[in-house]
Coordinates of C-alpha atoms in Angstrom, one line a residue:
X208 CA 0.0 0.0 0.0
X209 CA 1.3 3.4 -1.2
X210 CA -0.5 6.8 -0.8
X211 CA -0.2 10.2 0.7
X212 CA -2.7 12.2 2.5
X213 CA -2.8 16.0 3.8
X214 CA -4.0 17.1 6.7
X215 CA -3.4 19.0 10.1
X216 CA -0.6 17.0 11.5
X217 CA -1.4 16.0 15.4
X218 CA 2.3 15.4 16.6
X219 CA 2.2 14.0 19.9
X220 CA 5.8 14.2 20.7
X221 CA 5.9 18.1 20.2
X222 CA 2.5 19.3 21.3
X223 CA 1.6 21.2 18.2
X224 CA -0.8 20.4 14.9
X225 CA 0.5 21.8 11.5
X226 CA -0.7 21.8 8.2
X227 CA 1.4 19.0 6.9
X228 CA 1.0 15.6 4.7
X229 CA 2.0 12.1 5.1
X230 CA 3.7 10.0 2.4
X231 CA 3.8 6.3 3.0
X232 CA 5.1 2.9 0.9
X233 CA 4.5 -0.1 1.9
X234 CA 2.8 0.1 5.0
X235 CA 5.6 2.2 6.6
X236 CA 5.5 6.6 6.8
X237 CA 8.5 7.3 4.5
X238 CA 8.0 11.3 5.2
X239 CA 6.0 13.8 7.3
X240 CA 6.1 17.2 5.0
X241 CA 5.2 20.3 6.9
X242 CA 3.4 22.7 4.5
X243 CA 3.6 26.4 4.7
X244 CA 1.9 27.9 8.4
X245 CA -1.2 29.3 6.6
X246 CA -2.2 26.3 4.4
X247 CA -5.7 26.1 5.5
X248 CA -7.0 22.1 5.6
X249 CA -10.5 21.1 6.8
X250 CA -9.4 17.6 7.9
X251 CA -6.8 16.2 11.1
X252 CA -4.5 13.5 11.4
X253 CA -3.6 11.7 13.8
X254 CA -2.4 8.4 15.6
X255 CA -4.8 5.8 15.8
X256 CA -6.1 4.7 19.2
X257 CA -4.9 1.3 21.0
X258 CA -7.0 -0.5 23.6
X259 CA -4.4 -0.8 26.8
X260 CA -6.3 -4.0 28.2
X261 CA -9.6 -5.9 26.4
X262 CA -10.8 -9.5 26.4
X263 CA -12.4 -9.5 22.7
X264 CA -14.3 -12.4 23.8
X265 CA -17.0 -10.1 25.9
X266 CA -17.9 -8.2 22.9
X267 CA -19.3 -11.6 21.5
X268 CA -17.3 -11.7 18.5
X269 CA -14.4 -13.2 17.3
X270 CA -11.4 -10.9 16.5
X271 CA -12.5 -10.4 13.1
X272 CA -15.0 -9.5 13.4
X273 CA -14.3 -7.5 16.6
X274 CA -12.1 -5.4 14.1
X275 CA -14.4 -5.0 11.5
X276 CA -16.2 -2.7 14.0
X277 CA -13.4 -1.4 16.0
X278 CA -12.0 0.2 13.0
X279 CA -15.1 2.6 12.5
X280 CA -14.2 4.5 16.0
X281 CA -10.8 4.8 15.1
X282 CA -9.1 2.3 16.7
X283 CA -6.0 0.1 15.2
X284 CA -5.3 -1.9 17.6
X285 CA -6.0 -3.8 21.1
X286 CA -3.6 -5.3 23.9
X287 CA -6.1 -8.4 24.4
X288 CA -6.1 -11.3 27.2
X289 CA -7.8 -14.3 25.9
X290 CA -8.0 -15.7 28.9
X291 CA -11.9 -16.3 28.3
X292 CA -11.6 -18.7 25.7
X293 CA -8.9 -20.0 26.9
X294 CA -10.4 -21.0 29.8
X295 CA -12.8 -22.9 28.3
X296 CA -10.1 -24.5 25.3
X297 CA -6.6 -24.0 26.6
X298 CA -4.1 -23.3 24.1
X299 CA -6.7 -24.4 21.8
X300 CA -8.3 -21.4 22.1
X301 CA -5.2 -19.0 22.2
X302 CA -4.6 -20.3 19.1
X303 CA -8.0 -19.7 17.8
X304 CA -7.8 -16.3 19.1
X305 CA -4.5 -15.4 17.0
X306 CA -5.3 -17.0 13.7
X307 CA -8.6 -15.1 13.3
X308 CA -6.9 -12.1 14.0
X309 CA -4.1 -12.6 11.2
X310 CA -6.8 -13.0 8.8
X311 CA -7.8 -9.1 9.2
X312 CA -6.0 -5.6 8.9
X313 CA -6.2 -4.8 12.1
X314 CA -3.8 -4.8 14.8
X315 CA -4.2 -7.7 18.2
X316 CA -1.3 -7.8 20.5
X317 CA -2.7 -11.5 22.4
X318 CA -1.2 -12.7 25.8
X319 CA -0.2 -15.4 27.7
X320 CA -2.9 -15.8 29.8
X321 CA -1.5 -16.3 33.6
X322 CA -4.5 -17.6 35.6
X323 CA -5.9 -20.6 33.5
X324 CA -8.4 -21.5 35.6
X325 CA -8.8 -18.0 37.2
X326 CA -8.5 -19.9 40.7
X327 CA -8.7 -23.8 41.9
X328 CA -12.2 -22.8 43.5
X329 CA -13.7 -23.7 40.5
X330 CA -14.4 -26.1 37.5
X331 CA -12.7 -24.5 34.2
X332 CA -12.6 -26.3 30.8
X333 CA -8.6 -26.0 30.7
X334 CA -5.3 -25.7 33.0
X335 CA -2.4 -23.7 31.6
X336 CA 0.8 -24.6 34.0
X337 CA 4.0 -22.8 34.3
X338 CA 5.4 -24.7 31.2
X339 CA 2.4 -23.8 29.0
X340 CA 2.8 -20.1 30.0
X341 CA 6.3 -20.5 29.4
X342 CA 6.0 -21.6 25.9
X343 CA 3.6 -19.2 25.2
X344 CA 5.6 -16.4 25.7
X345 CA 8.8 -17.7 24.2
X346 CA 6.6 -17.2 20.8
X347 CA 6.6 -14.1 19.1
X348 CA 3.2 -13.5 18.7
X349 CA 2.1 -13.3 22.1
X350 CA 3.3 -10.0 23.9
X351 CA 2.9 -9.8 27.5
X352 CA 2.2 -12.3 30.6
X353 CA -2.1 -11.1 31.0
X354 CA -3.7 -10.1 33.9
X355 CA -2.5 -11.7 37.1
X356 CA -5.6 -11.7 39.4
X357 CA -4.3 -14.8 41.5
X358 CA -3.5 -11.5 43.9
X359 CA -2.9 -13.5 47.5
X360 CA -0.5 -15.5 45.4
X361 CA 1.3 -12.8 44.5
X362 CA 1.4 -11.5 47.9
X363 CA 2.1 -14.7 49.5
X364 CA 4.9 -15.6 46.8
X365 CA 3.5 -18.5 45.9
X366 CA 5.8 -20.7 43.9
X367 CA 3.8 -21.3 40.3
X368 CA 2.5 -17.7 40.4
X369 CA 6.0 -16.0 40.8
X370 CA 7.6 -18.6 38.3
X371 CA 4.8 -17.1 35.4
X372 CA 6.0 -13.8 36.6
X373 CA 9.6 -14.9 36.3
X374 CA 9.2 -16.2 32.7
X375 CA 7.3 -12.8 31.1
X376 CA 10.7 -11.3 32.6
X377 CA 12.9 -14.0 31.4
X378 CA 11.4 -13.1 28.1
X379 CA 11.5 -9.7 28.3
X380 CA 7.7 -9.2 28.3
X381 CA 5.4 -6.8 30.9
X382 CA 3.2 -8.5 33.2
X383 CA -0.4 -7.1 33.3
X384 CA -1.8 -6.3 37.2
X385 CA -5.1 -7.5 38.5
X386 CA -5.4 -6.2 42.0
X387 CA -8.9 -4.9 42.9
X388 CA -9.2 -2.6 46.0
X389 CA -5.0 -3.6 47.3
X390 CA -3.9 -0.6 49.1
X391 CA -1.1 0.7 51.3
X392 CA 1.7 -2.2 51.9
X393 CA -0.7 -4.8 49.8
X394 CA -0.4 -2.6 46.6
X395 CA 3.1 -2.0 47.1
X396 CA 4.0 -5.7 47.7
X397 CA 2.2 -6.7 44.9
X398 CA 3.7 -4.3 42.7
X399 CA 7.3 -5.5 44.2
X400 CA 6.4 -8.7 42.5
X401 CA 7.2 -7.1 39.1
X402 CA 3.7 -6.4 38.0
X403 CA 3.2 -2.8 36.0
X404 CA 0.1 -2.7 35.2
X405 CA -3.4 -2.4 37.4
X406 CA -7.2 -1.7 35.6
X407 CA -9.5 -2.5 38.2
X408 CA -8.8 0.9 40.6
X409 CA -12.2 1.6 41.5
X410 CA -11.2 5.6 43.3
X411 CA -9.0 7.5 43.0
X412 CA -6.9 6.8 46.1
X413 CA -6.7 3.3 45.3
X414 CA -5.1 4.4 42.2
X415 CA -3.0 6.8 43.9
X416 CA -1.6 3.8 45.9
X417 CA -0.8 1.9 42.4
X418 CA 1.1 4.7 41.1
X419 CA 3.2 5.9 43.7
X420 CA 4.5 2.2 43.7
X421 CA 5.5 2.1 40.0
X422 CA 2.4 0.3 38.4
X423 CA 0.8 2.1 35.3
X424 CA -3.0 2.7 36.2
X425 CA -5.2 1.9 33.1
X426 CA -8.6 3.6 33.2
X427 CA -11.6 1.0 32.1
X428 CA -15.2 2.5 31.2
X429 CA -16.6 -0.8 29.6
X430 CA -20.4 -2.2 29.6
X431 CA -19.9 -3.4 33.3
X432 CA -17.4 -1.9 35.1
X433 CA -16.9 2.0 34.9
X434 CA -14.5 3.7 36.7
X435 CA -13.6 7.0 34.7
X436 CA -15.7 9.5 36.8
X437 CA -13.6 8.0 39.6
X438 CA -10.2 7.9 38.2
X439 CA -10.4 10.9 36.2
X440 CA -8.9 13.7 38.6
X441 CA -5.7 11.5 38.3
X442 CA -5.0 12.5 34.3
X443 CA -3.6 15.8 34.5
X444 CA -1.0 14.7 36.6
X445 CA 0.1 11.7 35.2
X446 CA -1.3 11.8 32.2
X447 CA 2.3 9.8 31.0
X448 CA 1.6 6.7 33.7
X449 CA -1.8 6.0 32.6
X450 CA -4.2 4.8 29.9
X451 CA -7.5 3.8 28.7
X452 CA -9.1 0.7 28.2
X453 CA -12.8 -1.1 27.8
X454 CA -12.0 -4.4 30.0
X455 CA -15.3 -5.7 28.7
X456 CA -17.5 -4.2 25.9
X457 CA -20.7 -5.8 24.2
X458 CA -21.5 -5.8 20.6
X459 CA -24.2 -2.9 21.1
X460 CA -22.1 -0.6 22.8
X461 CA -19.1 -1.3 20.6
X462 CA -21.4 -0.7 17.7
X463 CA -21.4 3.1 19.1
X464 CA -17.6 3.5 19.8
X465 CA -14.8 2.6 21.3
X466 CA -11.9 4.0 22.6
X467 CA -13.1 7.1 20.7
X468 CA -15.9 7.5 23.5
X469 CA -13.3 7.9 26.3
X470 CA -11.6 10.5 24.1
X471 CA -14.6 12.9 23.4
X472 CA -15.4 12.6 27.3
X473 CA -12.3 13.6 28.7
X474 CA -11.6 16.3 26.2
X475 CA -15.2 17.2 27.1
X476 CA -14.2 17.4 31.0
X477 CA -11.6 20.2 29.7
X478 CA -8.5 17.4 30.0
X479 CA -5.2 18.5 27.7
X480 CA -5.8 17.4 24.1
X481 CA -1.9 16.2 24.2
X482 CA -2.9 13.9 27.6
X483 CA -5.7 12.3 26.5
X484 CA -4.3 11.4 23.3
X485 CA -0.8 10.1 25.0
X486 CA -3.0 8.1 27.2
X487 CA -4.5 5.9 23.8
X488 CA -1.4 5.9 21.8
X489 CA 2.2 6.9 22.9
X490 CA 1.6 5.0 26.1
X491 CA 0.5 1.9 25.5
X492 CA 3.1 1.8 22.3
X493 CA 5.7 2.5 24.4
X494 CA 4.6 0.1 27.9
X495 CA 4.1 -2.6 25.4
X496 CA 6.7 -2.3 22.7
X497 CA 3.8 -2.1 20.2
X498 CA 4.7 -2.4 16.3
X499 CA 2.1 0.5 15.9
X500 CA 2.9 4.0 14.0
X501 CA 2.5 7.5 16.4
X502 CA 3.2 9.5 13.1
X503 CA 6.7 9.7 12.6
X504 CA 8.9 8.4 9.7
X505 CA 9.7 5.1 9.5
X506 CA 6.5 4.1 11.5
X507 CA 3.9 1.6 10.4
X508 CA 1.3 4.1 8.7
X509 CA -1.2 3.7 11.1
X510 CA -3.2 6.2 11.6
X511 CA -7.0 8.2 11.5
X512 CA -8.2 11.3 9.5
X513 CA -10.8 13.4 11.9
X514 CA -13.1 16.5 11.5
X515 CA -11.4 17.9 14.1
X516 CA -9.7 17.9 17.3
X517 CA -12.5 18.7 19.8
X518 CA -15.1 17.3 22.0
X519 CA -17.4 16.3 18.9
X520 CA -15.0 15.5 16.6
X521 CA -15.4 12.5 14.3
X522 CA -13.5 9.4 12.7
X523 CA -13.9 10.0 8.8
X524 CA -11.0 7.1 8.4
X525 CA -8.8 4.7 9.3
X526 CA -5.3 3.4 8.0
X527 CA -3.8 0.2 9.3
X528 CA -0.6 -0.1 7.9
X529 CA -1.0 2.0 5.1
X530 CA -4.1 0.4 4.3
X531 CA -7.6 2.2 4.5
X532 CA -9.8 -0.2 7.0
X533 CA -13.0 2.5 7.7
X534 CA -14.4 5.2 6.0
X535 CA -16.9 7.9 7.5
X536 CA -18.1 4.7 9.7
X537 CA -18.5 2.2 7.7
X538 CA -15.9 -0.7 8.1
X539 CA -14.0 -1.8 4.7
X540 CA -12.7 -4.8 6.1
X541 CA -14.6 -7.8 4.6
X542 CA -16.0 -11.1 6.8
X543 CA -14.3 -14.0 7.6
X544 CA -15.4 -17.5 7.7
X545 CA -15.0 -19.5 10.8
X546 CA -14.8 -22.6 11.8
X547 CA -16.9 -23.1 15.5
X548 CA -14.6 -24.5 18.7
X549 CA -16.1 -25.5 21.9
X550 CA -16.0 -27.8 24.9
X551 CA -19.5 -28.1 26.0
X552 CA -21.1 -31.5 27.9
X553 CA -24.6 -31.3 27.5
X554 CA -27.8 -32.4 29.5
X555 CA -31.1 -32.0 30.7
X556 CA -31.4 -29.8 34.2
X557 CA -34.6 -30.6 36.2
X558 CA -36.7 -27.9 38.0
X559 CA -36.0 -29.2 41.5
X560 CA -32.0 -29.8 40.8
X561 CA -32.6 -26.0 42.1
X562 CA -34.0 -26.7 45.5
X563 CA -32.6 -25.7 48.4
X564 CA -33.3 -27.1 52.3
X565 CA -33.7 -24.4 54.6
X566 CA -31.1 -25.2 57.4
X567 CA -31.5 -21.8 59.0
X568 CA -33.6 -18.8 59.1
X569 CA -31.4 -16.4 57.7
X570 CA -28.7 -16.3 54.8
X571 CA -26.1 -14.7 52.9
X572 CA -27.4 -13.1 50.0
X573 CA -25.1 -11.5 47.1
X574 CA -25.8 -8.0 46.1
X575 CA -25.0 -5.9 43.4
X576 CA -25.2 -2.9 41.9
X577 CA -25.6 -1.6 38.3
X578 CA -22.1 -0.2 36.5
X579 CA -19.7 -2.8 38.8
X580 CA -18.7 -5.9 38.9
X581 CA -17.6 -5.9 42.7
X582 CA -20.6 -7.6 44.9
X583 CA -21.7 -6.9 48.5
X584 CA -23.3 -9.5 50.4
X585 CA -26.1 -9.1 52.8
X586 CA -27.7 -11.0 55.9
X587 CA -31.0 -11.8 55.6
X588 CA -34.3 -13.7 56.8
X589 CA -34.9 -17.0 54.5
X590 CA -38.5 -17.3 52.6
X591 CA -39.3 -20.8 53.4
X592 CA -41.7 -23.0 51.6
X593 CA -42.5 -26.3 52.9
X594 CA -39.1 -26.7 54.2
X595 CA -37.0 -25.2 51.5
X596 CA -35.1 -21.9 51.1
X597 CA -37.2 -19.9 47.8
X598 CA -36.8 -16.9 45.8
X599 CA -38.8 -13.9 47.1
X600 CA -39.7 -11.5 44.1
X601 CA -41.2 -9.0 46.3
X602 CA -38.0 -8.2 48.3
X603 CA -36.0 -8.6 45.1
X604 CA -34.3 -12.2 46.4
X605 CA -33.6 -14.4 43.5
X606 CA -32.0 -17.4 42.8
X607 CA -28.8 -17.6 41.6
X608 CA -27.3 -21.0 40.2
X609 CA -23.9 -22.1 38.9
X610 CA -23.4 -25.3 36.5
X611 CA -20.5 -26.5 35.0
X612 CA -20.5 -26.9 31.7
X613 CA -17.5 -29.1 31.7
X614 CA -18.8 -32.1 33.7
X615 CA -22.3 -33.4 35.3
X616 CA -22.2 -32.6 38.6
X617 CA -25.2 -30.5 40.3
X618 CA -25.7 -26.9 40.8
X619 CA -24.3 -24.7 43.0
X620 CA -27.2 -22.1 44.4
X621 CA -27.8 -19.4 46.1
X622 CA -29.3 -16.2 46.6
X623 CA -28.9 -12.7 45.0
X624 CA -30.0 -9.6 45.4
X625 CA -30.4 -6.3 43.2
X626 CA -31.8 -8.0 39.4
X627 CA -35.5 -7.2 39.9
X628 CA -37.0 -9.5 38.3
X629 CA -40.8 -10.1 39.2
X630 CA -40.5 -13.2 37.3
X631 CA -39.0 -15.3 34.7
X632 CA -35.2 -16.2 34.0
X633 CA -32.3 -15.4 32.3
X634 CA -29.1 -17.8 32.0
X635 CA -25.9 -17.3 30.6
X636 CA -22.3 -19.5 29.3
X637 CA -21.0 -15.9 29.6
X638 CA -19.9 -16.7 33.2
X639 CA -16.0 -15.1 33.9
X640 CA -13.9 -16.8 34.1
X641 CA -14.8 -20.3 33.7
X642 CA -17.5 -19.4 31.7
X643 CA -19.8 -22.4 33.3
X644 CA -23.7 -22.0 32.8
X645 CA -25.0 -19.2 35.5
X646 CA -28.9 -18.4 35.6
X647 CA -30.6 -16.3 37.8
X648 CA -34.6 -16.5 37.9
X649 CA -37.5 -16.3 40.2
X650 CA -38.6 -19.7 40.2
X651 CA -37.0 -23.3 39.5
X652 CA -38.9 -24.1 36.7
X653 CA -37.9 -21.2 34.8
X654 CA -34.5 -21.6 35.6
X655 CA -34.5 -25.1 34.3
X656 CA -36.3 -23.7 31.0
X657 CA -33.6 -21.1 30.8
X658 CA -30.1 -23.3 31.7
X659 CA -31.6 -26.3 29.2
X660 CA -32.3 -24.1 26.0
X661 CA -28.7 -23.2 26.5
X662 CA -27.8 -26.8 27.0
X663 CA -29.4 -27.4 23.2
X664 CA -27.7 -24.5 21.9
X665 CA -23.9 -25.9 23.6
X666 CA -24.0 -21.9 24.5
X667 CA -25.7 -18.8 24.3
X668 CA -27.5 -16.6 26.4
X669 CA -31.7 -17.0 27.2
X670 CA -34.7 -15.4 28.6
X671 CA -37.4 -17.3 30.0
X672 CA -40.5 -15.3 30.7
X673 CA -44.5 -15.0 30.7
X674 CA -43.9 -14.6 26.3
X675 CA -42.1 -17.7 26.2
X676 CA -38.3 -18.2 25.9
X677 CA -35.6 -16.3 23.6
X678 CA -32.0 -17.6 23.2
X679 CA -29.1 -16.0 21.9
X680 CA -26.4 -18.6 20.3
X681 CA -22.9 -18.3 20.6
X682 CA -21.2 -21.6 19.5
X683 CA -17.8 -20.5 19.3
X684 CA -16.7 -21.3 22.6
X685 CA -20.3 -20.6 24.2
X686 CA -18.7 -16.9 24.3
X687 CA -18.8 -15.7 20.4
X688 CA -20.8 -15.6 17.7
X689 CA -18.8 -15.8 14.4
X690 CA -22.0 -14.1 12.4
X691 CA -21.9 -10.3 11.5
X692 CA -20.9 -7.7 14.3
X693 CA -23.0 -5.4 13.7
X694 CA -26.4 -7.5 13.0
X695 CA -25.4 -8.9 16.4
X696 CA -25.2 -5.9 18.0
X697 CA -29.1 -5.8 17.0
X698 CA -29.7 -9.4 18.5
X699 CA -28.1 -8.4 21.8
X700 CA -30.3 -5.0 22.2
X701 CA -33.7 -7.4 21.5
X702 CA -32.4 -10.0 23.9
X703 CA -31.3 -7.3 26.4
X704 CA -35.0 -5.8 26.3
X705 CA -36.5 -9.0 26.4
X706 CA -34.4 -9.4 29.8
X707 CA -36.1 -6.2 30.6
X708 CA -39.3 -7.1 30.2
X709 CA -38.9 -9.5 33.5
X710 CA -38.8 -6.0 35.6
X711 CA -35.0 -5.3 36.1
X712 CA -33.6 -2.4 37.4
X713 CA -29.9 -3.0 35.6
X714 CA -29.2 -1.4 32.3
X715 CA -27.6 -4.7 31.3
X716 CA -28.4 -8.1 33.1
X717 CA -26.8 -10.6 31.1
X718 CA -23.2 -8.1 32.0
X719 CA -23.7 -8.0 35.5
X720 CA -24.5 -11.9 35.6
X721 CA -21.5 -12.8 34.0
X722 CA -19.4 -11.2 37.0
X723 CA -21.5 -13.0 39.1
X724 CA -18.8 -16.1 39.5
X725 CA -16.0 -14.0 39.0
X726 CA -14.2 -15.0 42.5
X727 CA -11.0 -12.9 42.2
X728 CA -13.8 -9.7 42.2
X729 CA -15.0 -9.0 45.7
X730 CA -17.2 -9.6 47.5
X731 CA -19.2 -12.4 47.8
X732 CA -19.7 -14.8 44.3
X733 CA -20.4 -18.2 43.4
X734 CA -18.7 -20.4 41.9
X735 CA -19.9 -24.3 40.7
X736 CA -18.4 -25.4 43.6
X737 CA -19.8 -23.3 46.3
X738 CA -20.3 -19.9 47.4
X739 CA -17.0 -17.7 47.7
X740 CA -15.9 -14.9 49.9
X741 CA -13.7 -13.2 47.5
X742 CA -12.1 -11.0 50.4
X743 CA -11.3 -13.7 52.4
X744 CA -10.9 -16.2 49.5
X745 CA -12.7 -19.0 50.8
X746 CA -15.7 -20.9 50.5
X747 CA -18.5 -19.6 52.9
X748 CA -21.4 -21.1 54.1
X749 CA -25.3 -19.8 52.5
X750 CA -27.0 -20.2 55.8
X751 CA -26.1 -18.6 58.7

């Protein structure tokens, strides 16, 4: 690809936009002309954006089709754990992961992914060891040891956890943080452990702690957890030790923007053009050791061609390696065919599989709150009925219920607090980070409905209420659909509203849900195996 292209020059490294014009060969810049001062040019160029930390796998679409969308917001590239999928198929899935990716002009900087399962307090479809981690990053397509979020074995050195540390630095590669809510001497231990990288800071003292200890504090605003409003007092100061990412984005926001989104809203809150723009290209290039262009000769020719430079300004194109990938939002990257993976072992799940003896009068009950993916937990009086423990609309106590997917062993149940529903069920194989089958509902019978359409579907996500029962597939892996992005993004609105029409109070369900047996995320969760007290990681019991 050979081209050139005028435009107001946004130069990061100087702090100053000129009339200017790019030449590029072969997917490289070969010069940056600077026209005379009073050329007059409607249109701005500058670097395209970079995603500091995303798991492609929550937006429901594999990476091609993940770019085919991204592209349209400006974006060029992502620094993505696959830990999701590869939860579920191991290296398998890695694998998966990268090969999609090549087959598009777009830009995915994959992991090793260091917590594989996510903890040994629950059933996963795949172990990746110390050796597997190993091998994975002595290959030159995967960048960076992923998020560690086995935090207390990172504070209490544990032996496996420090030796996948040990091997990212042996290879020369960062190793991503995962250390929700560690302050003080926790934050400063864990960061001692050679870990530079933190995107769960929920305030801003939190994230004051990370920084002053050397770790790079990545600000997330993604469909569940959304932490910018929090975190945002930090950028002026250290605009050059931070970044933005999405964590976890659905196909129906990213159908709306991207990283683009964070852009417009901090320029918006009056931030430095300069900073804000640092914070999606120049840092994460620079943390990461990124083969991706920041406008200067001899860079890859990536790049985007704006309206403008202020709080409404607009992506009118994309260039990935010289090559033009979006155009006034509309993607120019074609489909790819795939090839569904899974691991799925299917059955039927019976009503009363659900049923819970009432040992006490009162329980712990997990409650949540719309926008995060950290749970409280709550004591409260049981609803009895003839003996056993039942959902209680009225107060807003449902069910919640936790089935592997990878073996037949019974529910795990409890109780959860904050959904809404009046009725009805919804059930999910988007369940982080084993990705088992989780369901919440009002009654057993519609949880059964719920967990067995998905059982027929070998993954998916489904509502059962008073209008019957809607499902959702997503066969590649039970996390991705491999059809069209943005017809998906349509599905997952209707399934969304359908969800909605059981009488929740959350702007998403089927996001919060799938935090809902998340155990490295405080508070309380549950996992297949039991419920978990994620501050004092360990099981707890339901009745008290």
């Amino acid at each position: 690809m050979q081209g050139r292209i005028k435009g107001n020059i946004v130069d990061i490294f100087n702090k100053e936009i000129y009339p200017g014009e790019l030449v590029f060969a072969e997917g490289k810049i070969t010069e940056v002309k600077r026209l005379e001062a009073e050329t007059v040019l409607e249109r701005y160029i500058m670097p395209g954006f970079v995603d500091a930390h995303v798991h492609v796998e929550s937006s429901m679409l594999v990476p091609s089709e993940f770019a085919r969308m991204a592209v349209c917001h400006g974006t060029v590239a992502t620094v993505s754990d696959p830990h999701e999928i590869a939860n579920v198929l191991g290296v398998d899935g890695v694998d998966f992961m990268v090969e999609n990716g090549k087959q598009v002009p777009f830009k995915f900087f994959f992991g090793a992914p260091s917590c594989v399962p996510a903890t040994v307090h629950e059933t996963a479809g795949a172990v990746i060891d110390v050796e597997g981690v190993r091998e994975l990053l002595g290959r030159e397509d995967i960048h960076y040891l992923a998020e560690m979020m086995n935090w207390p074995g990172v504070l209490a050195r544990d032996g496996e956890v420090m030796a996948k540390i040990k091997a990212a630095h042996d290879a020369g590669k960062p190793v991503d943080g995962h250390a929700p809510q560690l302050r003080g001497e926790q934050a400063k231990a864990y960061a001692e452990a050679g870990i530079t990288t933190d995107h769960e800071c929920v305030s801003e003292a939190e994230a004051r702690d990370k920084l002053i200890h050397g770790v790079k504090v990545q600000i997330r605003e993604g469909s569940a957890a959304k932490n910018y409003e929090a975190l945002k007092p930090l950028i002026s100061e250290h605009a050059d030790r931070m970044m933005f990412c999405m964590d976890d984005t659905h196909p129906n926001h990213l159908i709306d923007g991207h990283i683009n989104t964070l852009v417009r809203r901090a320029l918006a809150d009056g931030f430095d053009l300069f900073d804000v723009l640092r914070m999606v290209t120049l840092n994460p290039v620079e943390h990461y050791k990124l083969d991706v262009g920041l406008l200067r000769e001899g860079d890859e020719a990536d790049f985007i061609v704006t309206d403008g430079t202020g709080v409404d300004f607009e992506v009118l194109g994309t260039y990935i390696s010289g090559e033009r990938v979006a155009e006034e939002g509309r993607t120019l990257i074609g489909p790819v065919e795939v090839e569904p993976v899974n691991r799925f072992v299917s059955r039927e799940i019976l009503p009363d599989a659900f049923g819970l003896e009432a040992k006490t009068d009162k329980m712990r009950v997990v409650t949540v709150e719309d926008g995060q993916i950290v749970t409280g937990q709550e004591i409260m009086s049981v609803k009895e009925k003839d003996g056993m423990a039942v959902a209680d609309p009225e107060t807003d106590v449902l069910k919640l219920a936790v089935i592997s997917r990878y073996d037949d062993k019974p529910p795990a149940v409890a109780f959860i607090r904050g959904f809404g529903f009046g009725a009805g069920a919804v059930a999910s194989t988007v369940a982080h980070d084993s990705h088992n089958i989780i369901a919440v509902g009002a009654d057993d019978e519609s949880m059964a409905k719920a967990v067995n359409v998905l059982m027929e579907s070998k993954g998916g996500l489904s509502v059962v209420g008073d209008a019957g029962t809607d499902v959702l597939p997503l066969p590649v892996a039970g996390l991705m659909s491999a059809q069209d992005g943005f017809e998906l993004a349509g599905e997952y609105d209707e399934i969304v509203r359908k969800a909605g029409e059981l009488g929740t109070r959350l702007h998403d369900p089927f996001m919060t849900l799938s935090f809902m047996a998340l155990l490295v995320i405080p508070e309380l969760k549950l996992s297949d195996q039991g419920l978990f007290d994620g501050r004092k990681f360990e099981f707890v019991d339901l009745f008290v």
